[in-house]
């Protein structure tokens, strides 16, 4: 480490951020608003399954989601959404 430079500590528990377009919903529970969706990522153009509560999100909308990847024993890798918002470029 160079003297005078700040130490950068990365927590393994820190939430990740993904940005992409909500392609479709695979499941939506109308009672508790829990959903399973498919997010097409901006950077890699790959899709990932997102799970959680994002009641105002709409198909075709670009979203910023924070959370972390978990492996479900039956359904495999999923991104568990902690927070989400409609993606906004600087206006």
PDB file of C-alpha atoms in Angstrom:
ATOM      1  CA  UNK A   1       0.000   0.000   0.000  1.00  0.00           C
ATOM      2  CA  UNK A   2       1.266   3.452  -0.883  1.00  0.00           C
ATOM      3  CA  UNK A   3       1.586   5.889   1.982  1.00  0.00           C
ATOM      4  CA  UNK A   4      -1.175   8.466   2.059  1.00  0.00           C
ATOM      5  CA  UNK A   5      -3.731   6.337   0.208  1.00  0.00           C
ATOM      6  CA  UNK A   6      -6.851   5.287   2.098  1.00  0.00           C
ATOM      7  CA  UNK A   7      -7.325   1.650   2.965  1.00  0.00           C
ATOM      8  CA  UNK A   8     -10.255   0.169   1.063  1.00  0.00           C
ATOM      9  CA  UNK A   9     -12.126  -2.467   2.998  1.00  0.00           C
ATOM     10  CA  UNK A  10     -14.734  -4.494   1.150  1.00  0.00           C
ATOM     11  CA  UNK A  11     -17.257  -6.253   3.331  1.00  0.00           C
ATOM     12  CA  UNK A  12     -18.454  -9.605   2.095  1.00  0.00           C
ATOM     13  CA  UNK A  13     -21.818  -8.691   3.630  1.00  0.00           C
ATOM     14  CA  UNK A  14     -22.172  -5.464   1.657  1.00  0.00           C
ATOM     15  CA  UNK A  15     -25.158  -5.496  -0.709  1.00  0.00           C
ATOM     16  CA  UNK A  16     -24.508  -5.671  -4.435  1.00  0.00           C
ATOM     17  CA  UNK A  17     -26.159  -3.416  -6.975  1.00  0.00           C
ATOM     18  CA  UNK A  18     -27.530  -4.564 -10.315  1.00  0.00           C
ATOM     19  CA  UNK A  19     -28.978  -2.395 -13.070  1.00  0.00           C
ATOM     20  CA  UNK A  20     -31.135  -3.813 -15.813  1.00  0.00           C
ATOM     21  CA  UNK A  21     -34.522  -4.100 -17.471  1.00  0.00           C
ATOM     22  CA  UNK A  22     -37.270  -6.185 -15.902  1.00  0.00           C
ATOM     23  CA  UNK A  23     -38.042  -8.649 -18.710  1.00  0.00           C
ATOM     24  CA  UNK A  24     -40.914 -10.542 -17.123  1.00  0.00           C
ATOM     25  CA  UNK A  25     -42.492 -11.819 -13.944  1.00  0.00           C
ATOM     26  CA  UNK A  26     -42.354 -15.555 -13.322  1.00  0.00           C
ATOM     27  CA  UNK A  27     -44.536 -15.342 -10.211  1.00  0.00           C
ATOM     28  CA  UNK A  28     -46.418 -12.640  -8.292  1.00  0.00           C
ATOM     29  CA  UNK A  29     -48.214 -13.076  -4.963  1.00  0.00           C
ATOM     30  CA  UNK A  30     -50.948 -10.425  -4.890  1.00  0.00           C
ATOM     31  CA  UNK A  31     -51.512 -10.836  -1.126  1.00  0.00           C
ATOM     32  CA  UNK A  32     -47.995 -10.082   0.131  1.00  0.00           C
ATOM     33  CA  UNK A  33     -46.532  -8.606  -3.103  1.00  0.00           C
ATOM     34  CA  UNK A  34     -43.615 -11.068  -3.156  1.00  0.00           C
ATOM     35  CA  UNK A  35     -42.452 -11.695  -6.720  1.00  0.00           C
ATOM     36  CA  UNK A  36     -40.026 -13.597  -8.899  1.00  0.00           C
ATOM     37  CA  UNK A  37     -38.824 -11.764 -11.985  1.00  0.00           C
ATOM     38  CA  UNK A  38     -36.162 -11.854 -14.671  1.00  0.00           C
ATOM     39  CA  UNK A  39     -33.779  -8.889 -14.912  1.00  0.00           C
ATOM     40  CA  UNK A  40     -31.704  -8.426 -18.086  1.00  0.00           C
ATOM     41  CA  UNK A  41     -28.474  -6.851 -16.879  1.00  0.00           C
ATOM     42  CA  UNK A  42     -27.131  -3.749 -18.615  1.00  0.00           C
ATOM     43  CA  UNK A  43     -23.442  -4.614 -18.449  1.00  0.00           C
ATOM     44  CA  UNK A  44     -23.365  -8.287 -19.371  1.00  0.00           C
ATOM     45  CA  UNK A  45     -26.662  -8.486 -21.306  1.00  0.00           C
ATOM     46  CA  UNK A  46     -27.304 -11.716 -19.368  1.00  0.00           C
ATOM     47  CA  UNK A  47     -30.474 -12.329 -17.404  1.00  0.00           C
ATOM     48  CA  UNK A  48     -30.749 -13.168 -13.724  1.00  0.00           C
ATOM     49  CA  UNK A  49     -33.672 -14.205 -11.557  1.00  0.00           C
ATOM     50  CA  UNK A  50     -34.624 -11.648  -8.908  1.00  0.00           C
ATOM     51  CA  UNK A  51     -36.852 -12.388  -5.918  1.00  0.00           C
ATOM     52  CA  UNK A  52     -38.412 -10.153  -3.286  1.00  0.00           C
ATOM     53  CA  UNK A  53     -40.986  -7.451  -2.835  1.00  0.00           C
ATOM     54  CA  UNK A  54     -41.018  -4.874  -5.638  1.00  0.00           C
ATOM     55  CA  UNK A  55     -44.718  -4.039  -6.021  1.00  0.00           C
ATOM     56  CA  UNK A  56     -44.482  -0.977  -8.263  1.00  0.00           C
ATOM     57  CA  UNK A  57     -41.973  -2.429 -10.733  1.00  0.00           C
ATOM     58  CA  UNK A  58     -43.290  -2.993 -14.241  1.00  0.00           C
ATOM     59  CA  UNK A  59     -42.143  -5.173 -17.116  1.00  0.00           C
ATOM     60  CA  UNK A  60     -39.927  -3.152 -19.452  1.00  0.00           C
ATOM     61  CA  UNK A  61     -38.816  -0.797 -16.703  1.00  0.00           C
ATOM     62  CA  UNK A  62     -35.123  -0.229 -16.016  1.00  0.00           C
ATOM     63  CA  UNK A  63     -34.386  -0.881 -12.346  1.00  0.00           C
ATOM     64  CA  UNK A  64     -31.568  -0.503  -9.875  1.00  0.00           C
ATOM     65  CA  UNK A  65     -31.766  -3.327  -7.334  1.00  0.00           C
ATOM     66  CA  UNK A  66     -29.598  -3.970  -4.283  1.00  0.00           C
ATOM     67  CA  UNK A  67     -29.250  -7.241  -2.453  1.00  0.00           C
ATOM     68  CA  UNK A  68     -27.207 -10.398  -2.794  1.00  0.00           C
ATOM     69  CA  UNK A  69     -27.088 -13.704  -4.618  1.00  0.00           C
ATOM     70  CA  UNK A  70     -28.384 -16.791  -2.817  1.00  0.00           C
ATOM     71  CA  UNK A  71     -28.716 -20.366  -3.984  1.00  0.00           C
ATOM     72  CA  UNK A  72     -32.191 -21.809  -3.495  1.00  0.00           C
ATOM     73  CA  UNK A  73     -32.104 -25.611  -3.042  1.00  0.00           C
ATOM     74  CA  UNK A  74     -34.823 -26.159  -5.665  1.00  0.00           C
ATOM     75  CA  UNK A  75     -34.596 -23.137  -8.004  1.00  0.00           C
ATOM     76  CA  UNK A  76     -30.848 -22.396  -8.033  1.00  0.00           C
ATOM     77  CA  UNK A  77     -29.127 -19.015  -8.024  1.00  0.00           C
ATOM     78  CA  UNK A  78     -31.350 -16.002  -7.367  1.00  0.00           C
ATOM     79  CA  UNK A  79     -30.705 -12.375  -6.534  1.00  0.00           C
ATOM     80  CA  UNK A  80     -32.589 -11.530  -3.335  1.00  0.00           C
ATOM     81  CA  UNK A  81     -33.713  -7.901  -3.634  1.00  0.00           C
ATOM     82  CA  UNK A  82     -33.403  -5.758  -0.501  1.00  0.00           C
ATOM     83  CA  UNK A  83     -34.157  -2.406  -2.160  1.00  0.00           C
ATOM     84  CA  UNK A  84     -35.122  -1.310  -5.641  1.00  0.00           C
ATOM     85  CA  UNK A  85     -35.832   1.869  -7.538  1.00  0.00           C
ATOM     86  CA  UNK A  86     -36.549   2.896 -11.067  1.00  0.00           C
ATOM     87  CA  UNK A  87     -33.177   3.633 -12.708  1.00  0.00           C
ATOM     88  CA  UNK A  88     -32.640   7.328 -13.272  1.00  0.00           C
ATOM     89  CA  UNK A  89     -29.945   8.904 -15.401  1.00  0.00           C
ATOM     90  CA  UNK A  90     -28.727  12.281 -14.252  1.00  0.00           C
ATOM     91  CA  UNK A  91     -31.417  14.708 -15.292  1.00  0.00           C
TER      92      UNK A  91
END
